[in-house]
mmCIF file of C-alpha atoms in Angstrom:
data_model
loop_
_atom_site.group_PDB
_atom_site.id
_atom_site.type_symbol
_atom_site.label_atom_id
_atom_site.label_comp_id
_atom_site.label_asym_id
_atom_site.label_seq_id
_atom_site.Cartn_x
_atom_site.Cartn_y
_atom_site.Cartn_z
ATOM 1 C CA UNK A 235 48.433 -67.132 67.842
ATOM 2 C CA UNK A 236 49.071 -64.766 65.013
ATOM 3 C CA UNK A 237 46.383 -62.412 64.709
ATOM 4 C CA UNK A 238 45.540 -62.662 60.925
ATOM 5 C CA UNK A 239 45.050 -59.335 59.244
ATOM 6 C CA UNK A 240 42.459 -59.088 56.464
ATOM 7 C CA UNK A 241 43.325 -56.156 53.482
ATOM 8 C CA UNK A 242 40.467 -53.753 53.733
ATOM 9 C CA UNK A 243 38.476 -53.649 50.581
ATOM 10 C CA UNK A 244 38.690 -50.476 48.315
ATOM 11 C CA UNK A 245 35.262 -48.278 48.734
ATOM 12 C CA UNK A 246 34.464 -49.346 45.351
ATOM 13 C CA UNK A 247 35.770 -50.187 41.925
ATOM 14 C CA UNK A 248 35.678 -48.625 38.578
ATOM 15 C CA UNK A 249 34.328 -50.765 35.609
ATOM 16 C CA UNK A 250 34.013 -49.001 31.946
ATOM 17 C CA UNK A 251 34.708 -45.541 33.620
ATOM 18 C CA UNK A 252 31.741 -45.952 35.980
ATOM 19 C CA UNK A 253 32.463 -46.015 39.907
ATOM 20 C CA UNK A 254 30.501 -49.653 41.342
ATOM 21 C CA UNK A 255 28.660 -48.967 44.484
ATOM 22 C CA UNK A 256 30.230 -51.419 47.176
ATOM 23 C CA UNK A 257 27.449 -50.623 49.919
ATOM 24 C CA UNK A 258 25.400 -48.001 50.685
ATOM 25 C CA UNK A 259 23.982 -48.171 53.975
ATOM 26 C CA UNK A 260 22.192 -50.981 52.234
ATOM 27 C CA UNK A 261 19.371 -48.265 50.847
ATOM 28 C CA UNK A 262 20.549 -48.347 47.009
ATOM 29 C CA UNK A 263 20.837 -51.858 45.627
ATOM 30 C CA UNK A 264 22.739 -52.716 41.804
ATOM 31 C CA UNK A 265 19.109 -52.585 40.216
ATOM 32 C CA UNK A 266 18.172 -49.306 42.043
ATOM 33 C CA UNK A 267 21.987 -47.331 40.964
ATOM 34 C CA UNK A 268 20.637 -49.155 37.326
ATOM 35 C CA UNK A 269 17.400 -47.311 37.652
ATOM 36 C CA UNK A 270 19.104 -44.386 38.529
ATOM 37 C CA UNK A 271 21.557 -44.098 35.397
ATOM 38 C CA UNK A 272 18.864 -44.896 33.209
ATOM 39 C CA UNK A 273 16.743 -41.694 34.490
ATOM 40 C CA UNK A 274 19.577 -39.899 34.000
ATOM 41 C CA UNK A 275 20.574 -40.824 30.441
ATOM 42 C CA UNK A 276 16.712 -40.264 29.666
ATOM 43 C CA UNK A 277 17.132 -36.757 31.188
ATOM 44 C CA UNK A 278 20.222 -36.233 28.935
ATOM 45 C CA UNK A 279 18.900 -37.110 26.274
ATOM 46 C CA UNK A 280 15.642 -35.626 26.035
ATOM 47 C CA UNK A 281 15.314 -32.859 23.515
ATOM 48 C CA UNK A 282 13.212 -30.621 25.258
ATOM 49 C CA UNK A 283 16.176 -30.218 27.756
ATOM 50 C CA UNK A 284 19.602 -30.059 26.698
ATOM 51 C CA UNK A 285 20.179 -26.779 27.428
ATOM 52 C CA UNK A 286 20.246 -28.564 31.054
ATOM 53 C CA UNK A 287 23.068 -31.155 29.732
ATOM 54 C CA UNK A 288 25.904 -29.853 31.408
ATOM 55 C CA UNK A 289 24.163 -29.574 34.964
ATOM 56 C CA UNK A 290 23.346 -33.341 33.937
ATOM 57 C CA UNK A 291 27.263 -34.273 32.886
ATOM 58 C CA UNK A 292 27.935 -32.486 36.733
ATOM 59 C CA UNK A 293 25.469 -34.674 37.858
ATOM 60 C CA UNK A 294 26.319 -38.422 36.542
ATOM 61 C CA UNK A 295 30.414 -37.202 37.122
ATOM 62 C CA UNK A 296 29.032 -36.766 41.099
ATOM 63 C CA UNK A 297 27.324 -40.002 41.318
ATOM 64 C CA UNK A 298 30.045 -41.564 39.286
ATOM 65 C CA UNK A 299 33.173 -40.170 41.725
ATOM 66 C CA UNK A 300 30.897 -40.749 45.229
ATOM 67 C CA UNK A 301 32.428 -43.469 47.150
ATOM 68 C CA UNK A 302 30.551 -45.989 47.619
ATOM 69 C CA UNK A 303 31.087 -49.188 50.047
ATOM 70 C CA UNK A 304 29.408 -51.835 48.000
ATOM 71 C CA UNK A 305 31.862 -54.372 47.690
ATOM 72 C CA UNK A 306 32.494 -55.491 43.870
ATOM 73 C CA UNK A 307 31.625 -58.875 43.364
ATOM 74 C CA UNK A 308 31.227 -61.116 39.910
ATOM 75 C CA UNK A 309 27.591 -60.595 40.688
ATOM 76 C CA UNK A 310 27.857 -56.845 40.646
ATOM 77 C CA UNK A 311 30.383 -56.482 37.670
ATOM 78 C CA UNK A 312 27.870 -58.844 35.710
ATOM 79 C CA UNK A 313 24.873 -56.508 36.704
ATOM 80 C CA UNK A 314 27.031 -53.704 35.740
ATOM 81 C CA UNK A 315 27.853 -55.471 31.730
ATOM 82 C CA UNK A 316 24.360 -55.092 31.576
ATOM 83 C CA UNK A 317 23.551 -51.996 32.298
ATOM 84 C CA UNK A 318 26.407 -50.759 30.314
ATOM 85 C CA UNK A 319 25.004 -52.859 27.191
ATOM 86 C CA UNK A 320 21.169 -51.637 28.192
ATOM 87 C CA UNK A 321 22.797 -48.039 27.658
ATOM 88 C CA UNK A 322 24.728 -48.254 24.565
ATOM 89 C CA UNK A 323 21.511 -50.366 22.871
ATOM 90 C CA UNK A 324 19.633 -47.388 23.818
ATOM 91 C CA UNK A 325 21.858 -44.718 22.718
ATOM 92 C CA UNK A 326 21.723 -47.130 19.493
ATOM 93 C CA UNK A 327 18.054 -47.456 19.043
ATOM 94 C CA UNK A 328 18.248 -43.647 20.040
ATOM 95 C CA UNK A 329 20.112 -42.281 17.005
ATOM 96 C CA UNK A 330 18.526 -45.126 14.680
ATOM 97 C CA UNK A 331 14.790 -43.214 15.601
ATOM 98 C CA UNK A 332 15.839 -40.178 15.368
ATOM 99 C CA UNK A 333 17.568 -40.410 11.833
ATOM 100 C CA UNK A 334 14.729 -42.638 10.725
ATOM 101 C CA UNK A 335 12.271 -39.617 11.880
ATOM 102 C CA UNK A 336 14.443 -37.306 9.869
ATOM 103 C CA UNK A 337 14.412 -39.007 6.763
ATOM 104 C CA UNK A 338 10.636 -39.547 7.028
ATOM 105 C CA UNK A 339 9.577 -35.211 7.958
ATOM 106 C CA UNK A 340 12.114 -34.403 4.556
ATOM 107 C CA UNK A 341 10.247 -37.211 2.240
ATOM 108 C CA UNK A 342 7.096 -35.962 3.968
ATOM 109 C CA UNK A 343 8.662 -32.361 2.659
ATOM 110 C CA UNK A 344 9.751 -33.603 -0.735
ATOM 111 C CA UNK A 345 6.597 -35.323 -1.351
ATOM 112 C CA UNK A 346 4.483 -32.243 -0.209
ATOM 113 C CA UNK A 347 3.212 -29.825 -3.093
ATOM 114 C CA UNK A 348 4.805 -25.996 -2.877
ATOM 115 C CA UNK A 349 1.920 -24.312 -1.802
ATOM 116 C CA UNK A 350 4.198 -21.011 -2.873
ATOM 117 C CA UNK A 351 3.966 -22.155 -6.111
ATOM 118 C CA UNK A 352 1.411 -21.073 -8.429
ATOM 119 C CA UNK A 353 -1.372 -23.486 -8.507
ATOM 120 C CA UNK A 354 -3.337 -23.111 -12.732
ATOM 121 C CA UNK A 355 -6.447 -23.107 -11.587
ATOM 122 C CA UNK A 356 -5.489 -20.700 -8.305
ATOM 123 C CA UNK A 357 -3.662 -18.500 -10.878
ATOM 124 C CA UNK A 358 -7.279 -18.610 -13.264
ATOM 125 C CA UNK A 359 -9.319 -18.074 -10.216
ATOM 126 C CA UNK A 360 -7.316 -15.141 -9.451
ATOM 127 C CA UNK A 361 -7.111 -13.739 -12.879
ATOM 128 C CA UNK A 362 -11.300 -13.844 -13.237
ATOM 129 C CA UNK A 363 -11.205 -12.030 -10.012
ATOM 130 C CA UNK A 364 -9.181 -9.285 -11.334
ATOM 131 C CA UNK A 365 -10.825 -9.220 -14.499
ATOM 132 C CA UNK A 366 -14.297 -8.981 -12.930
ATOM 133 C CA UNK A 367 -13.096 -6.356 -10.208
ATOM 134 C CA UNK A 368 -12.321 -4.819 -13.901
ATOM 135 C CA UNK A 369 -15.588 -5.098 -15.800
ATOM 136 C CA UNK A 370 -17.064 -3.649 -12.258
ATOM 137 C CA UNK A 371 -15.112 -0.723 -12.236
ATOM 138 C CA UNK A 372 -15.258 -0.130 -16.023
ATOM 139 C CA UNK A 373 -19.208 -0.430 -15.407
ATOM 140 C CA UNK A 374 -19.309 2.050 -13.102
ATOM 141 C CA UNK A 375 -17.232 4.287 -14.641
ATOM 142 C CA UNK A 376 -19.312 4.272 -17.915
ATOM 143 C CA UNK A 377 -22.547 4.624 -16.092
ATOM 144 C CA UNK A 378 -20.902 7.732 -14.178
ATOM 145 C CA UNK A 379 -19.577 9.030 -17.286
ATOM 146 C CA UNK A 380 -23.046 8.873 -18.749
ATOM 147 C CA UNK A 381 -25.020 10.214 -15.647
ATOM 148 C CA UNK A 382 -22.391 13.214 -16.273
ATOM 149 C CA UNK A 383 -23.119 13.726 -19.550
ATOM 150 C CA UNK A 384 -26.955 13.691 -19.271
ATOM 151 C CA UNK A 385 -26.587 16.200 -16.755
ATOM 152 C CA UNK A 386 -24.150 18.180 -19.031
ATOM 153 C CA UNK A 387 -26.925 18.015 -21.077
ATOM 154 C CA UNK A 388 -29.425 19.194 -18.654
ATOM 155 C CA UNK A 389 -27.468 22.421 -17.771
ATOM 156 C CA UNK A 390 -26.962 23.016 -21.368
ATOM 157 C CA UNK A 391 -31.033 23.261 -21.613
ATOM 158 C CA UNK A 392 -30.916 25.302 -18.820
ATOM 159 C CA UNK A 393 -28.349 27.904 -20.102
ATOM 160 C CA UNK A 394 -29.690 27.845 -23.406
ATOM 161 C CA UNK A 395 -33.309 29.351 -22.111
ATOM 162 C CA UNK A 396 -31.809 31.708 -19.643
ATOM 163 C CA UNK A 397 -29.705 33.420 -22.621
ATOM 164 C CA UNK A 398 -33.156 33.314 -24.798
ATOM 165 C CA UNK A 399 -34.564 35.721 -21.590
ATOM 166 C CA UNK A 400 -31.958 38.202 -21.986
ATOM 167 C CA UNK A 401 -33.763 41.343 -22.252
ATOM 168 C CA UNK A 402 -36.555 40.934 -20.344
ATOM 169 C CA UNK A 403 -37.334 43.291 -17.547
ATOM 170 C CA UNK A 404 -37.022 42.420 -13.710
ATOM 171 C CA UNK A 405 -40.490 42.147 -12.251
ATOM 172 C CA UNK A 406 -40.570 41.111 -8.686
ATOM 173 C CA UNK A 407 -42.397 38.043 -8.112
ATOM 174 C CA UNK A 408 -42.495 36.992 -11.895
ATOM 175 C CA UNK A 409 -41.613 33.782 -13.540
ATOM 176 C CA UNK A 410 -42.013 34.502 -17.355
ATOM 177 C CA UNK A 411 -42.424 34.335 -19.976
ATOM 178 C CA UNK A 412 -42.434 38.004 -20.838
ATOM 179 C CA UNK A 413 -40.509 39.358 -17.568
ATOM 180 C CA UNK A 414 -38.625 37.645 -14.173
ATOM 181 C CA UNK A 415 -36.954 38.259 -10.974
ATOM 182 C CA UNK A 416 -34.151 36.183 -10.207
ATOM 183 C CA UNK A 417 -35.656 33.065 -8.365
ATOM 184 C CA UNK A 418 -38.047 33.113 -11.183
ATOM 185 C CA UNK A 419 -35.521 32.560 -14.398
ATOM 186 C CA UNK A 420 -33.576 30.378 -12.817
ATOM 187 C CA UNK A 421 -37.110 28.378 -12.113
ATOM 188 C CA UNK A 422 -37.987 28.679 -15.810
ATOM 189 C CA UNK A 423 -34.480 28.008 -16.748
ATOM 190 C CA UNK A 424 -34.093 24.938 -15.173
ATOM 191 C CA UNK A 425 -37.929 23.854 -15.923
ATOM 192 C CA UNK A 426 -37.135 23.876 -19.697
ATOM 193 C CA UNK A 427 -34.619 20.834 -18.574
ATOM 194 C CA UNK A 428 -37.128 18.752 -16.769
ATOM 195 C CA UNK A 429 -36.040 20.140 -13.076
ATOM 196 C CA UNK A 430 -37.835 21.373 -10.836
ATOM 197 C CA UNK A 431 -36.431 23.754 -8.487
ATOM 198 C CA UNK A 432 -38.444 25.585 -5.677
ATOM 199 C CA UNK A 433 -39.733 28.996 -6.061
ATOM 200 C CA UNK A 434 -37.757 30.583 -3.465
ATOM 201 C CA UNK A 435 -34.254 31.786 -3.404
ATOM 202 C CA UNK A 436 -33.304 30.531 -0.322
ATOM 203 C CA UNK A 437 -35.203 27.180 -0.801
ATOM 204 C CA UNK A 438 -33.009 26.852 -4.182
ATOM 205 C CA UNK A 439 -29.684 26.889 -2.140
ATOM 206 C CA UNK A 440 -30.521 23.889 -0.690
ATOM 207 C CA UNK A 441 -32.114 21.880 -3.876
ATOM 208 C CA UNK A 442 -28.709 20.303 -5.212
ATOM 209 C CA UNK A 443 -24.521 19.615 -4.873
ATOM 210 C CA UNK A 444 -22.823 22.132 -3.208
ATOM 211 C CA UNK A 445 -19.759 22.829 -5.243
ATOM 212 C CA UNK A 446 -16.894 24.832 -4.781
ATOM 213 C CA UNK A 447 -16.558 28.026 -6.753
ATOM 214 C CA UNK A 448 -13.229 27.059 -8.860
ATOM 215 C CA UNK A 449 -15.453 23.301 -10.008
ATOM 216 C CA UNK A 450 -18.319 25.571 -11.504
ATOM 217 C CA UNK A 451 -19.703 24.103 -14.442
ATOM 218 C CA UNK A 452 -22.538 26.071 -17.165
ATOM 219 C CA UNK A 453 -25.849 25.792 -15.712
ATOM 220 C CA UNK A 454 -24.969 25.920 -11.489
ATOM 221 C CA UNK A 455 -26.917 28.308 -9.486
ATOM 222 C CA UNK A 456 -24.680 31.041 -8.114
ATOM 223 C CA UNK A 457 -26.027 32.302 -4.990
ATOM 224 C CA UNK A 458 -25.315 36.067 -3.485
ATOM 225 C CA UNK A 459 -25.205 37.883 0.095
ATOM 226 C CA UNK A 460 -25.352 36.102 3.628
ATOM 227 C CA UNK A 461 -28.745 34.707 3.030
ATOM 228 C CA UNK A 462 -28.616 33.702 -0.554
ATOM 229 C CA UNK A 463 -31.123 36.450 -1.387
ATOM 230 C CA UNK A 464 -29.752 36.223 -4.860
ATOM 231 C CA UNK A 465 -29.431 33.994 -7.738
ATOM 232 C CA UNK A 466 -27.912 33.693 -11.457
ATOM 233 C CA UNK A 467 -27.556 30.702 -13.782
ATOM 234 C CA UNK A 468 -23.443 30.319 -14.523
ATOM 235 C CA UNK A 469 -22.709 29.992 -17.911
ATOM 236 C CA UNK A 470 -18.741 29.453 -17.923
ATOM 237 C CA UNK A 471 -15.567 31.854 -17.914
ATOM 238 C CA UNK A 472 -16.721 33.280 -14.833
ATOM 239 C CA UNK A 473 -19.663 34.828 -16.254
ATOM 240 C CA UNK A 474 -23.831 34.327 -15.313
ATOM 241 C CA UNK A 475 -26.929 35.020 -16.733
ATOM 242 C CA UNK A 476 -29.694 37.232 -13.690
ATOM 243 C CA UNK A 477 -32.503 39.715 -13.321
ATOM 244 C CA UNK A 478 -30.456 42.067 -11.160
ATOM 245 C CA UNK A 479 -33.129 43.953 -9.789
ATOM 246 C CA UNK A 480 -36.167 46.207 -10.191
ATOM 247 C CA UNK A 481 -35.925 48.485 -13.246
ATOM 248 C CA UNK A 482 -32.574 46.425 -14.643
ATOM 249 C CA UNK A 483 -33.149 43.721 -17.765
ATOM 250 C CA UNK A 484 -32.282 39.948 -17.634
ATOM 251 C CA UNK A 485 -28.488 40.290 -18.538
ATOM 252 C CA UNK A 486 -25.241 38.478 -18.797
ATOM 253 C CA UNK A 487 -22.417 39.507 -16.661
ATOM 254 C CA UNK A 488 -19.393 38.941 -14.328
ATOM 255 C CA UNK A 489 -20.154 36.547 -11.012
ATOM 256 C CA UNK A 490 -17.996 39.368 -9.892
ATOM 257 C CA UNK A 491 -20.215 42.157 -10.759
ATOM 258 C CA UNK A 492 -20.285 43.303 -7.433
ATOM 259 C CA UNK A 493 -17.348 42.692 -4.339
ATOM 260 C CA UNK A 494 -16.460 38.778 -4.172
ATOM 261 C CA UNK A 495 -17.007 38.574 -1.379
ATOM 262 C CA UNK A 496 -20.984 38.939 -2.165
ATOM 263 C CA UNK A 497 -20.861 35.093 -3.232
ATOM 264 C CA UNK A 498 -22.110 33.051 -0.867
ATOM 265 C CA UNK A 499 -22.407 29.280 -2.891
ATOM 266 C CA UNK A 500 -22.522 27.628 -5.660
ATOM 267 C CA UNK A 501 -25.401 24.636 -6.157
ATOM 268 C CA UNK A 502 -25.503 22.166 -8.736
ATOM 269 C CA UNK A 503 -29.279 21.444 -9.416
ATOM 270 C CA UNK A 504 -28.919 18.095 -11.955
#
């Protein structure tokens, strides 16, 4: 009896460029190789990681060249139409969202005001800003100019009283009218403005604005010697009124009257 010989069946067949699993130690049924493709076309196509799409491509190309020993049947090429069909109406529906999500964030843009543009009532919000910031500065400015011209003033007073004394001896310890020492005119001197100053030299240094030398103005208090023992009332061009000391006469003369290096600061009282 002729022993009949049966043609061994091909480890699997190829249908639409996919390889058909024939059998696989029956652990991977049509439905689970199904599942499988379909996690790995979501993997592919997932935006978040298709830098990873060619380790995918390596991927499906291994599962789709690996043997398998399922053997093809109607069943399995029917099973396979529909998986093919389940793919390509994804990919379909795939592109259709994503161009429909597309069209939808640029009307969303088109629609959408240009906040870069300039909004009337931001631009006249912005322009009464300015034009307060303005009317605050310009405020200040005229109620500084004014504070520096009563002050001008002031000094003015003051200089104009300490000329009158020129003349009058040096007494030590007086404060007019008929004779001063030097704390004492520039005490009256700055009294006939409405300021009062302390009686002491020393204490005078400290009643007022430092200033430096170059920014004297008529009417400062120039002060003399490490401990300000002195005093004259500046009255411009470098010049003071002072009772120099005993026997001298209330007289105009040169802040530099002595070395410059005698000056030790210049205080503005008002």
């Amino acid at each position: 009896m002729a022993s009949s010989h049966r043609k061994p069946r091909s480890a699997g067949s190829r249908i639409a460029g996919i390889w058909t699993p024939a059998d696989d130690g029956g652990d991977r049924s049509p439905g689970e190789v199904e599942q499988k493709i379909d996690d790995l076309y979501r993997r592919a196509d997932s935006a978040t990681e298709r830098r990873s799409a060619p380790k995918r491509t390596q991927k499906i190309n291994s599962l789709r060249g690996k043997p398998s020993s399922f053997t093809a049947t109607p069943h399995d090429h029917y099973d396979h139409a529909q998986v093919m069909s389940r793919l390509a109406a994804r990919r379909k529906d795939a592109v259709a969202a994503h161009l429909t999500e597309r069209s939808t964030t640029t009307g969303k843009r088109l629609q959408a005001p240009d906040r870069t543009r300039s909004d009337p009532r931001t631009a006249k919000a912005t322009v009464q800003e300015k034009l307060s910031t303005a009317r605050t500065l310009l405020s200040q400015s005229a109620a500084r100019q004014q504070r520096q011209e009563a002050a001008a003033a002031l000094a003015q007073q003051a200089v104009a009283f300490a000329r009158a004394q020129v003349g009058k001896p040096y007494v030590w310890g007086a404060a007019g009218p008929g004779s001063y020492d030097c704390s004492g005119l520039t005490q009256a001197a700055w009294k006939a403005a409405g300021v009062a100053l302390p009686r002491a030299t020393a204490a005078q240094s400290n009643a007022g604005t430092t200033v430096h030398l170059a920014d004297a103005q008529p009417g400062d208090l120039v002060f003399f010697h490490d401990d300000a023992s002195h005093v004259g009332v500046y009255v411009g061009d470098g010049t003071m009124i002072h009772a120099p000391k005993p026997g001298a006469y209330v007289r105009e003369e040169s802040i530099h009257y002595g070395d410059a290096s005698l000056i030790h600061s210049v205080v503005r009282p008002a």
